[in-house]
XYZ file of C-alpha atoms in Angstrom:
737
model
C 44.710 -4.320 48.492
C 41.876 -6.139 46.713
C 42.635 -9.464 45.085
C 42.562 -9.171 41.272
C 40.606 -12.419 40.989
C 37.233 -11.491 42.474
C 33.720 -10.859 41.254
C 34.386 -7.152 41.698
C 36.994 -7.295 38.928
C 34.771 -9.510 36.778
C 31.961 -6.947 36.838
C 33.935 -3.785 36.086
C 32.742 -1.792 33.069
C 36.074 -2.298 31.339
C 36.129 -6.073 31.769
C 32.520 -6.561 30.681
C 33.082 -4.426 27.598
C 36.253 -6.314 26.683
C 34.379 -9.575 27.150
C 31.648 -8.333 24.823
C 34.189 -7.322 22.183
C 35.726 -10.780 22.292
C 32.332 -12.497 21.975
C 31.422 -10.243 19.064
C 34.759 -10.933 17.348
C 34.063 -14.665 17.513
C 30.872 -13.988 15.494
C 28.960 -16.866 17.068
C 25.345 -17.847 16.597
C 22.336 -17.202 18.790
C 21.672 -19.549 21.665
C 18.471 -21.144 22.840
C 16.799 -17.749 23.418
C 17.424 -16.751 19.758
C 19.039 -13.466 20.827
C 21.669 -12.611 18.208
C 24.820 -10.564 18.614
C 23.043 -7.682 16.879
C 20.114 -7.924 19.281
C 22.422 -7.787 22.286
C 24.460 -4.932 20.838
C 21.389 -2.808 20.105
C 21.022 -2.176 23.843
C 24.591 -2.952 24.801
C 25.084 -0.797 27.898
C 21.692 -1.624 29.381
C 22.268 -5.322 28.610
C 25.627 -5.266 30.397
C 24.169 -3.315 33.322
C 21.319 -5.808 33.641
C 23.783 -8.694 33.535
C 25.875 -7.061 36.260
C 22.848 -6.411 38.472
C 21.649 -9.988 38.125
C 25.014 -11.228 39.362
C 25.222 -8.716 42.219
C 21.716 -9.486 43.464
C 22.127 -13.208 42.798
C 19.234 -13.453 40.393
C 21.408 -14.492 37.443
C 20.589 -17.873 35.913
C 22.230 -19.273 32.789
C 19.977 -20.307 29.916
C 20.081 -23.909 28.672
C 22.782 -24.773 26.150
C 21.781 -25.350 22.520
C 23.262 -28.638 21.268
C 24.262 -28.710 17.584
C 26.141 -31.442 15.729
C 28.948 -30.550 13.336
C 30.174 -33.227 10.887
C 33.794 -34.243 11.224
C 35.856 -33.687 8.142
C 36.412 -36.848 6.094
C 34.245 -38.812 8.540
C 30.546 -39.666 8.772
C 30.652 -38.967 12.516
C 29.646 -35.665 14.077
C 30.999 -33.657 16.973
C 28.526 -32.057 19.383
C 28.828 -28.401 20.321
C 26.750 -26.870 23.103
C 26.163 -23.169 22.506
C 25.421 -20.758 25.378
C 23.315 -17.671 24.798
C 25.079 -14.408 23.988
C 24.600 -13.003 27.502
C 26.005 -16.164 29.052
C 28.973 -16.114 26.685
C 29.713 -12.517 27.684
C 29.703 -13.328 31.387
C 31.706 -16.528 30.936
C 34.251 -14.589 28.909
C 34.403 -11.902 31.593
C 35.183 -14.529 34.225
C 37.690 -16.247 31.937
C 39.541 -12.971 31.378
C 39.995 -12.522 35.125
C 40.889 -16.133 35.941
C 43.267 -16.779 33.040
C 46.300 -15.011 34.601
C 45.721 -16.918 37.839
C 45.482 -20.285 36.084
C 48.387 -19.504 33.766
C 50.685 -19.320 36.773
C 49.889 -22.980 37.409
C 50.130 -24.265 33.841
C 53.277 -25.975 32.558
C 55.441 -25.247 29.524
C 54.491 -28.572 27.939
C 50.882 -27.447 27.381
C 50.118 -25.644 24.092
C 46.350 -25.545 23.558
C 44.037 -22.607 24.288
C 46.816 -20.436 25.671
C 47.799 -16.936 24.645
C 50.988 -16.944 22.565
C 51.026 -20.715 22.045
C 50.072 -22.681 18.963
C 50.245 -25.918 17.018
C 53.428 -24.719 15.336
C 55.170 -24.293 18.674
C 54.189 -27.822 19.701
C 55.454 -29.219 16.385
C 58.748 -27.353 16.774
C 59.190 -28.826 20.248
C 58.689 -32.339 18.841
C 61.375 -31.722 16.228
C 63.728 -30.289 18.833
C 63.460 -33.346 21.062
C 63.763 -35.689 18.080
C 67.022 -34.025 17.094
C 68.273 -34.521 20.676
C 67.826 -38.289 20.394
C 64.348 -38.750 21.815
C 63.181 -41.014 19.002
C 60.734 -43.316 20.791
C 57.271 -41.860 21.202
C 54.187 -42.532 23.288
C 51.505 -41.357 20.858
C 48.475 -41.027 23.129
C 44.852 -40.064 22.868
C 42.367 -39.850 25.745
C 39.029 -41.544 25.211
C 36.242 -38.944 24.939
C 38.169 -36.512 27.120
C 35.715 -33.612 27.082
C 32.777 -35.945 27.730
C 34.486 -37.858 30.541
C 35.848 -35.048 32.724
C 34.913 -35.860 36.301
C 33.108 -32.983 37.931
C 34.319 -33.527 41.464
C 37.950 -33.742 40.388
C 37.606 -30.562 38.338
C 35.917 -28.628 41.132
C 38.566 -29.709 43.598
C 41.243 -28.182 41.386
C 39.233 -24.994 40.814
C 38.797 -24.456 44.543
C 42.542 -24.716 45.074
C 42.953 -21.539 43.027
C 39.684 -19.618 43.323
C 38.646 -18.297 46.733
C 35.963 -15.810 45.741
C 32.628 -17.415 46.568
C 30.702 -15.357 44.033
C 32.980 -16.491 41.202
C 32.717 -20.091 42.377
C 28.952 -19.709 42.475
C 28.881 -18.550 38.848
C 31.044 -21.443 37.735
C 28.716 -23.741 39.617
C 25.693 -22.371 37.807
C 27.351 -22.880 34.423
C 28.412 -26.379 35.327
C 24.810 -27.246 36.140
C 23.355 -25.868 32.906
C 20.730 -27.851 31.016
C 21.505 -29.043 27.475
C 18.734 -29.050 24.859
C 19.389 -31.420 21.980
C 16.370 -31.400 19.681
C 13.498 -32.931 21.660
C 15.836 -34.056 24.442
C 16.559 -32.009 27.540
C 19.105 -33.167 30.101
C 21.824 -32.206 32.517
C 25.325 -33.537 32.255
C 26.526 -35.802 35.038
C 30.083 -35.741 33.693
C 32.029 -34.050 30.962
C 32.206 -30.499 29.680
C 30.163 -29.411 26.652
C 32.312 -28.056 23.874
C 31.211 -24.584 22.859
C 31.425 -22.433 26.016
C 34.078 -19.719 26.425
C 35.234 -20.783 29.879
C 35.686 -24.423 28.958
C 39.173 -24.309 27.390
C 40.546 -22.833 30.594
C 38.887 -25.482 32.741
C 39.949 -28.303 30.420
C 43.572 -27.211 30.665
C 43.301 -26.997 34.428
C 41.989 -30.547 34.556
C 44.950 -31.980 32.617
C 47.483 -29.793 34.407
C 47.681 -32.627 36.907
C 48.928 -34.905 34.120
C 51.467 -32.274 33.059
C 52.833 -31.921 36.580
C 53.042 -35.668 37.135
C 54.931 -36.171 33.865
C 57.395 -33.391 34.591
C 57.980 -34.754 38.097
C 59.044 -38.016 36.416
C 61.312 -36.058 34.046
C 59.241 -37.126 31.039
C 59.269 -35.075 27.803
C 55.564 -34.399 27.447
C 54.029 -32.307 24.670
C 50.298 -31.813 25.090
C 47.723 -30.051 22.966
C 44.358 -30.413 24.732
C 43.735 -34.174 24.964
C 46.294 -35.132 22.283
C 49.784 -35.621 23.643
C 53.145 -37.212 23.007
C 55.843 -38.402 25.397
C 59.258 -38.615 23.750
C 61.888 -41.026 25.107
C 65.366 -42.226 24.121
C 64.620 -45.942 24.411
C 61.664 -48.213 23.795
C 61.682 -49.526 27.376
C 61.456 -45.975 28.700
C 58.509 -45.315 26.410
C 56.712 -48.439 27.646
C 57.189 -47.351 31.260
C 56.026 -43.844 30.393
C 52.874 -45.264 28.815
C 52.081 -47.324 31.909
C 52.734 -44.336 34.164
C 50.485 -42.123 32.054
C 47.640 -44.625 32.156
C 47.923 -44.719 35.947
C 47.805 -40.927 36.264
C 44.816 -40.682 33.940
C 43.026 -43.383 35.880
C 43.325 -41.214 38.997
C 41.632 -38.480 36.955
C 38.837 -40.907 35.960
C 40.090 -40.955 32.361
C 41.298 -43.711 30.025
C 43.649 -43.926 27.083
C 42.082 -44.812 23.737
C 43.264 -48.369 23.015
C 43.181 -48.044 19.226
C 44.739 -44.581 19.094
C 47.479 -44.996 21.713
C 50.742 -46.763 20.897
C 54.511 -46.738 21.310
C 56.230 -45.909 17.995
C 59.456 -44.428 16.729
C 60.198 -41.857 14.073
C 61.263 -44.509 11.551
C 57.746 -45.931 11.396
C 56.174 -42.485 11.595
C 53.108 -41.070 13.339
C 50.722 -38.156 13.062
C 50.283 -35.410 15.646
C 48.265 -32.204 15.304
C 47.758 -32.706 11.599
C 51.480 -33.214 10.950
C 53.058 -36.463 9.720
C 56.394 -37.162 11.443
C 58.502 -39.661 9.464
C 62.217 -39.982 10.252
C 63.519 -36.428 10.026
C 60.548 -35.056 8.129
C 57.500 -33.180 9.392
C 54.818 -32.999 6.705
C 51.358 -31.464 7.023
C 48.860 -34.335 6.804
C 46.530 -34.529 3.835
C 43.545 -35.196 6.072
C 44.224 -33.556 9.424
C 41.894 -34.222 12.342
C 40.473 -30.710 12.265
C 36.985 -29.281 12.397
C 35.455 -27.298 9.522
C 36.831 -23.847 8.909
C 34.582 -20.862 8.357
C 34.478 -21.636 4.623
C 33.523 -25.251 5.158
C 30.550 -24.483 7.400
C 28.455 -23.478 4.389
C 27.337 -27.088 4.120
C 25.979 -27.152 7.719
C 22.392 -26.352 6.836
C 20.905 -27.017 10.282
C 23.091 -24.369 11.922
C 22.561 -20.612 11.455
C 25.318 -18.860 9.544
C 26.446 -17.092 12.698
C 27.494 -20.450 14.149
C 30.440 -20.568 11.777
C 32.802 -19.424 14.504
C 31.764 -22.094 16.998
C 34.907 -24.072 16.187
C 35.988 -27.361 17.612
C 38.480 -27.151 20.462
C 41.047 -29.179 18.557
C 41.297 -26.510 15.890
C 44.418 -24.362 16.150
C 43.483 -21.232 18.022
C 44.799 -18.821 20.564
C 42.962 -18.173 23.806
C 41.071 -15.213 22.368
C 39.420 -17.390 19.720
C 38.775 -20.466 21.834
C 35.194 -21.622 22.227
C 34.972 -24.897 23.980
C 33.054 -26.129 26.904
C 30.829 -25.593 29.797
C 32.113 -28.036 32.428
C 30.520 -30.437 34.771
C 27.346 -30.310 36.732
C 28.170 -28.491 39.916
C 27.748 -30.697 42.955
C 26.961 -28.593 46.019
C 28.222 -30.199 49.208
C 25.325 -30.877 51.508
C 27.558 -32.215 54.261
C 27.936 -28.704 55.673
C 24.418 -27.524 55.064
C 22.164 -30.410 55.885
C 19.863 -31.437 58.672
C 21.566 -34.292 60.438
C 19.888 -37.625 59.805
C 17.723 -36.469 56.904
C 18.626 -37.947 53.534
C 18.123 -35.579 50.629
C 17.718 -36.898 47.088
C 20.671 -36.076 44.870
C 18.861 -33.452 42.817
C 19.427 -29.763 42.320
C 16.124 -28.924 44.001
C 17.015 -31.060 46.979
C 20.396 -29.377 47.289
C 18.737 -25.991 47.394
C 16.420 -27.185 50.172
C 19.405 -28.693 51.967
C 21.230 -25.381 52.038
C 18.144 -23.667 53.403
C 17.733 -26.348 56.061
C 14.214 -27.345 54.974
C 12.877 -30.912 54.945
C 10.018 -31.323 52.454
C 7.950 -34.456 52.810
C 8.245 -35.193 49.110
C 10.690 -34.569 46.304
C 9.817 -35.246 42.639
C 12.089 -37.774 41.020
C 14.907 -36.290 38.956
C 13.849 -38.194 35.866
C 10.120 -38.341 36.512
C 7.489 -37.946 33.824
C 7.599 -34.183 34.221
C 11.239 -34.206 33.177
C 13.562 -31.389 34.143
C 12.025 -28.113 35.231
C 11.369 -25.635 32.488
C 13.677 -22.735 31.899
C 11.593 -20.325 33.924
C 11.209 -22.878 36.718
C 14.805 -23.960 37.104
C 15.787 -24.140 40.766
C 18.735 -22.157 41.904
C 21.872 -24.253 41.951
C 23.392 -23.402 45.239
C 26.920 -23.755 46.376
C 27.482 -24.714 49.674
C 29.598 -22.495 51.729
C 31.544 -23.194 54.837
C 29.039 -22.843 57.791
C 29.544 -20.208 60.466
C 31.259 -21.396 63.609
C 27.812 -21.919 65.056
C 26.654 -24.414 62.443
C 24.331 -26.811 64.269
C 25.790 -30.252 64.812
C 24.460 -33.240 66.619
C 20.794 -32.348 66.349
C 18.283 -35.124 66.951
C 17.607 -37.120 63.833
C 13.998 -36.012 63.553
C 14.462 -32.324 64.436
C 15.683 -29.297 62.573
C 18.267 -27.283 64.521
C 16.487 -24.716 66.718
C 17.450 -21.075 67.207
C 20.345 -21.195 64.766
C 22.953 -18.691 65.833
C 25.409 -16.809 63.649
C 28.527 -15.861 65.640
C 30.706 -13.117 64.136
C 33.927 -13.367 66.124
C 36.757 -11.866 64.079
C 37.733 -8.220 64.388
C 37.341 -6.482 61.040
C 34.622 -8.806 59.765
C 31.557 -7.035 58.387
C 28.153 -8.703 58.384
C 26.170 -7.571 55.347
C 23.077 -8.521 53.417
C 22.704 -9.370 49.723
C 19.426 -10.652 48.355
C 18.292 -13.449 50.698
C 21.731 -14.101 52.158
C 23.878 -12.690 54.898
C 27.462 -12.076 53.844
C 30.671 -11.988 55.854
C 33.233 -9.618 54.373
C 36.782 -8.681 55.178
C 38.457 -5.856 53.294
C 35.711 -5.935 50.646
C 36.237 -9.653 50.062
C 33.281 -11.944 50.665
C 34.384 -14.811 52.885
C 31.058 -16.514 53.343
C 27.395 -16.417 52.396
C 24.722 -17.726 54.736
C 21.066 -18.038 53.672
C 19.044 -15.763 55.938
C 16.491 -18.528 56.420
C 19.171 -20.428 58.370
C 19.743 -17.658 60.942
C 17.518 -17.053 63.984
C 19.808 -14.808 66.013
C 23.175 -13.077 65.596
C 25.972 -12.477 68.099
C 28.633 -9.942 67.150
C 31.816 -9.826 69.208
C 34.545 -7.211 69.560
C 35.188 -4.938 66.597
C 33.199 -6.951 64.078
C 30.636 -4.775 62.317
C 27.185 -4.967 60.750
C 25.848 -3.044 57.770
C 22.730 -0.904 57.850
C 21.076 -3.171 55.268
C 21.649 -6.236 57.445
C 20.350 -4.389 60.496
C 17.170 -3.301 58.710
C 16.543 -6.831 57.500
C 17.032 -8.282 60.982
C 14.592 -5.792 62.472
C 11.980 -6.685 59.863
C 12.603 -10.423 60.196
C 12.698 -10.236 64.015
C 16.234 -11.593 64.196
C 17.865 -10.168 67.350
C 21.435 -8.876 67.087
C 23.492 -9.106 70.281
C 26.549 -6.871 70.617
C 29.271 -8.163 72.938
C 32.891 -7.409 73.723
C 35.616 -9.665 72.403
C 35.581 -11.483 75.739
C 31.799 -11.875 75.732
C 30.658 -8.949 77.873
C 27.209 -7.798 76.826
C 26.898 -4.268 75.397
C 23.386 -4.228 73.960
C 20.843 -5.772 71.643
C 19.323 -4.547 68.389
C 15.763 -5.794 68.462
C 12.487 -4.508 67.073
C 9.885 -3.296 69.549
C 6.592 -5.114 69.192
C 3.298 -4.108 70.801
C 1.589 -7.380 69.886
C 2.015 -9.071 73.310
C 0.803 -6.081 75.341
C -1.812 -8.177 77.190
C 0.828 -10.710 78.207
C 3.005 -7.839 79.435
C 0.092 -6.568 81.508
C -0.321 -9.983 83.149
C 3.415 -10.199 83.721
C 3.539 -6.829 85.522
C 0.567 -7.819 87.662
C 2.183 -11.106 88.645
C 5.399 -9.295 89.557
C 3.392 -7.356 92.147
C 2.140 -10.585 93.798
C 4.624 -11.599 96.547
C 3.399 -15.186 96.835
C 3.596 -15.736 93.089
C 7.140 -14.343 93.011
C 8.178 -16.515 95.967
C 6.731 -19.688 94.456
C 8.354 -19.048 91.106
C 11.695 -18.171 92.707
C 11.666 -21.424 94.680
C 10.980 -23.390 91.516
C 13.842 -21.736 89.620
C 16.369 -22.361 92.406
C 15.067 -25.875 92.987
C 15.836 -26.606 89.337
C 19.286 -25.040 89.624
C 20.333 -26.913 92.780
C 18.918 -30.211 91.527
C 20.825 -29.963 88.250
C 24.060 -28.949 90.006
C 23.606 -32.055 92.139
C 23.087 -34.141 88.995
C 26.363 -32.871 87.506
C 28.273 -33.620 90.731
C 26.817 -37.121 90.959
C 27.744 -37.885 87.346
C 31.343 -36.818 87.839
C 31.590 -38.576 91.191
C 30.570 -41.830 89.481
C 32.861 -41.302 86.520
C 35.863 -40.116 88.535
C 35.305 -42.062 91.752
C 35.488 -38.941 93.939
C 33.715 -39.253 97.286
C 33.947 -35.482 97.914
C 31.690 -34.760 94.960
C 29.231 -37.392 96.103
C 29.178 -35.985 99.652
C 28.483 -32.469 98.348
C 25.692 -33.822 96.148
C 24.145 -35.474 99.196
C 24.309 -32.226 101.185
C 22.261 -30.592 98.421
C 19.309 -32.722 99.564
C 19.319 -30.843 102.859
C 19.475 -27.468 101.098
C 16.551 -28.445 98.872
C 14.467 -29.334 101.933
C 15.319 -25.997 103.551
C 14.514 -24.205 100.297
C 10.976 -25.541 100.465
C 10.539 -23.826 103.856
C 11.832 -20.418 102.696
C 9.323 -17.650 103.415
C 11.019 -14.746 101.627
C 12.908 -14.064 98.445
C 16.008 -13.208 100.449
C 15.875 -16.624 102.094
C 15.631 -18.262 98.669
C 18.635 -16.281 97.469
C 20.537 -17.266 100.597
C 20.042 -20.968 99.931
C 21.087 -20.412 96.323
C 24.320 -18.732 97.441
C 25.152 -21.513 99.882
C 24.607 -24.208 97.268
C 26.670 -22.316 94.684
C 29.664 -21.976 97.024
C 29.543 -25.675 97.885
C 29.162 -26.642 94.243
C 32.107 -24.685 92.899
C 34.257 -25.641 95.872
C 33.616 -29.293 95.081
C 34.503 -28.739 91.423
C 37.758 -27.024 92.405
C 38.853 -30.211 94.184
C 38.431 -32.127 90.943
C 40.535 -29.759 88.830
C 44.316 -29.755 88.585
C 46.132 -26.914 90.372
C 47.386 -25.389 87.105
C 43.831 -24.168 86.431
C 44.079 -21.856 89.479
C 40.382 -22.400 90.165
C 39.286 -22.061 93.790
C 35.691 -20.981 93.300
C 33.414 -18.763 91.266
C 34.719 -15.266 90.495
C 33.053 -12.790 88.158
C 33.539 -9.294 86.806
C 36.214 -10.026 85.903
C 36.911 -13.781 85.739
C 40.447 -14.262 87.037
C 41.251 -17.810 85.903
C 40.614 -19.947 82.794
C 37.731 -21.979 84.240
C 35.872 -18.877 85.387
C 36.538 -17.308 81.999
C 34.946 -20.303 80.273
C 32.005 -20.298 82.670
C 31.340 -16.579 82.243
C 31.599 -16.839 78.480
C 29.250 -19.808 78.374
C 26.708 -18.214 80.694
C 26.661 -15.130 78.483
C 25.933 -17.176 75.354
C 23.295 -19.218 77.162
C 21.736 -16.036 78.570
C 21.066 -14.576 75.149
C 19.723 -17.835 73.788
C 17.159 -17.708 76.587
C 16.599 -14.015 75.849
C 15.684 -14.835 72.240
C 13.065 -17.370 73.295
C 11.635 -14.960 75.866
C 11.280 -12.222 73.243
C 9.881 -14.653 70.678
C 7.162 -15.730 73.118
C 6.228 -12.115 73.786
C 7.334 -11.942 77.416
C 9.018 -8.820 78.748
C 12.604 -9.920 79.471
C 13.108 -7.165 82.084
C 10.262 -8.148 84.423
C 11.461 -11.015 86.606
C 10.300 -12.718 89.785
C 13.458 -14.024 91.487
C 15.953 -11.402 90.385
C 15.246 -7.821 91.281
C 14.059 -5.456 88.599
C 16.698 -2.883 87.773
C 17.345 -0.664 84.777
C 18.950 -2.417 81.831
C 18.831 -5.896 83.380
C 16.726 -8.649 81.722
C 15.664 -10.074 85.087
C 13.264 -12.672 83.674
C 16.055 -14.158 81.565
C 18.209 -14.385 84.702
C 15.362 -16.298 86.364
C 14.990 -18.804 83.552
C 18.685 -19.428 82.958
C 19.278 -20.810 86.445
C 18.040 -24.347 85.818
C 20.134 -24.664 82.638
C 23.537 -23.375 83.785
C 24.962 -26.624 85.164
C 23.515 -29.117 82.700
C 24.569 -27.105 79.634
C 27.462 -24.710 80.290
C 29.131 -26.397 83.267
C 28.929 -29.774 81.528
C 30.672 -28.387 78.436
C 33.370 -26.630 80.477
C 34.125 -29.731 82.545
C 34.298 -31.898 79.440
C 36.811 -29.576 77.786
C 38.905 -29.042 80.909
C 39.014 -32.583 82.287
C 39.808 -34.063 78.878
C 42.481 -31.377 78.338
C 40.926 -30.324 75.059
C 41.412 -26.856 76.456
C 44.510 -26.207 78.571
C 45.736 -23.245 80.654
C 48.043 -22.423 77.743
C 44.950 -21.320 75.812
C 44.610 -18.341 78.175
C 46.518 -15.228 79.177
C 46.517 -15.010 82.956
C 45.638 -11.699 84.673
C 48.409 -9.137 84.524
C 47.734 -7.676 87.956
C 45.059 -7.383 90.626
C 41.587 -6.807 89.270
C 42.587 -7.825 85.738
C 40.736 -10.492 83.795
C 41.904 -13.762 82.329
C 41.782 -13.660 78.518
C 40.835 -16.608 76.340
C 42.722 -17.242 73.090
C 40.745 -17.309 69.853
C 41.318 -21.038 69.252
C 39.810 -21.893 72.633
C 36.909 -19.519 72.041
C 35.979 -21.149 68.724
C 36.317 -24.651 70.153
C 34.119 -23.709 73.100
C 31.415 -22.282 70.837
C 31.392 -25.424 68.704
C 31.087 -27.651 71.760
C 28.374 -25.458 73.251
C 26.437 -25.651 69.985
C 26.850 -29.412 69.965
C 25.459 -29.547 73.485
C 22.566 -27.236 72.626
C 21.578 -29.559 69.791
C 22.034 -32.786 71.747
C 18.831 -34.848 72.175
C 17.298 -35.424 75.602
C 13.918 -36.530 76.929
C 12.169 -33.599 78.554
C 11.322 -34.836 82.078
C 7.815 -33.334 82.301
C 6.490 -33.626 78.767
C 8.274 -36.853 77.862
C 9.115 -35.362 74.456
C 12.421 -36.104 72.748
C 13.887 -32.605 72.385
C 17.245 -30.901 72.090
C 18.324 -28.508 74.840
C 17.264 -25.413 72.927
C 13.777 -26.793 72.507
C 13.750 -27.629 76.198
C 14.497 -23.965 76.931
C 11.741 -22.936 74.542
C 9.360 -25.384 76.210
C 10.104 -23.862 79.626
C 9.552 -20.326 78.330
C 6.128 -21.275 76.970
C 5.355 -23.088 80.208
C 6.194 -19.943 82.202
C 3.971 -17.800 79.965
C 1.100 -20.208 80.616
C 1.686 -19.953 84.377
C 1.762 -16.145 84.220
C -1.580 -16.186 82.401
C -2.989 -18.703 84.927
C -3.460 -21.351 82.255
C -1.202 -23.690 84.267
C -1.106 -23.740 88.092
C 2.590 -23.754 88.990
C 5.960 -23.450 87.279
C 7.839 -26.759 87.154
C 11.567 -26.429 86.391
C 13.388 -28.844 84.131
C 15.214 -31.174 86.513
C 17.455 -34.035 85.372
C 18.307 -37.158 87.330
């Protein structure tokens, strides 16, 4: 069953129409675009349809807010209101209608402002009730510039506790980042919520709900109407403690009590609350209540169009249907999960957008440079950072963007889709995540996860390969566009495959790299663990390497490879505890946890190499060491050999020896010929560690360049292409010491 608090419900015909009716009933003025209610209504259905489409295709942008100043009654001061355009008010109201029931479940009984069925009169009656019960000492409190001081991060933290739909959060983020135009001035808020936006009363109440809960937890009698509140106590000492407690809670919310307007009093001396004078047992409506102009009094506001009469102050008595208050804080997109490691982005909206896309410009204009904020038509998209896919690159070298960024879709029932310039991950019609397509270079889909036709078409056009694998990592196929561009390279590759000496030389190089790097891994662990058996096996590899150089046939090369592999895995088995049940390499199926990890890792590595081979224009099925057979990317099998030990084996050993993965993370084979099955938690951990390894920096031994492992693979693929085309004399594998 769909959640009732999603963008799907926001954009229904019924909800948008009801939102329009509410905006029209409020009879507000035009916003910065000068579009009146009548203008919007003249093409109502097309206007609503356009608004819906802009949200669906993520092209919606809020207009700047129009700042107007309304004089306070019986005061020379003014109160600023920030008016959204009609279209923005409709959409904000539509979101508010959907979120209100969700937020209402969290709100407390002591809160009376901007809530359906609650009013000033109810708050006054509650004061009288408590007074009659003996609560005669009062903390009469007022928060300093509450609406202007709301902390954006604190507010967003509370919103995210309740709202899971990323599209709704994205809309709120856009509204929070809106520009305010105040005469010749144009600026963004860095704190506070502008009074005048339909969604603001709801967000303001959510912000102070933390105060309500804290007071009730302390068994305090709190009565709150927006930022005006009372705490009623039986004794003066209790009131003093309540005042100190309240100040502490507000400080945690980045708010302060107004020194001149906050005091401890009792009913004998009297006080005023919500326009009512409380003196002893009397409650008298104040002669000069702290209220904003009514509709009749706005006639004197010459600088505001008549239609602005309904843009009332939030402190005016109103139910939720009439409330027009604020557009909250500037939305701060988290760049921690969408940044290039080591690159410091300026704290600007434009920079955040580049951060999400993973792009590092050489220059960013200053936020408050001479050009000022971007014009309305040029406003950058305010992006909301989403949780990265399990493959999010970590540990990349400080001066490099992550290479070949991989999106892993692991969960059964997940659907990979495409909206605008983003991939989406859905489950039961609920969007779980959005990933900018510019951040994805290849996709791996496991098990019963699915992909939409739109996403598939986009990937084919963008040359993003889609690998389809079983839940345990067994390859089923690849969705990849066929390109005829590298036909000349293919011709050279086929010719080289028919040259026995070329194939033999290349095969020797590939296996030389593999055996050397296996030896490197054994030597590292023999030093770290003090195991002579590993060191002895590593030394024996020297003999095999010398014999490899004398091999005269491909079969002889393969024989030396097999001998080295058996020795290598036998040596590793001596290092592992018996509960791993590892005695050597077994495949198809893997029958123990270590073999399961190795097979899974080799599969992921294989298709990373495959992507680089295809990107370079080589034919992945025409190899030189491995025999050509239908459906087998033999060239990829050739190239993967030198990287198996230093990437996959290193990750597996790290996880196993440090017990970050244990045998309990696996289901052992349930009979002969059955495979060992990895639990989902181990699978996700392994992918994260493999990604970390792929992005780890290393000095490439031949070029001397500081690269990550993926770029090393790419370097070797380009090197092989140059050898095939006779632009370089011999293939040199990547060998580590």
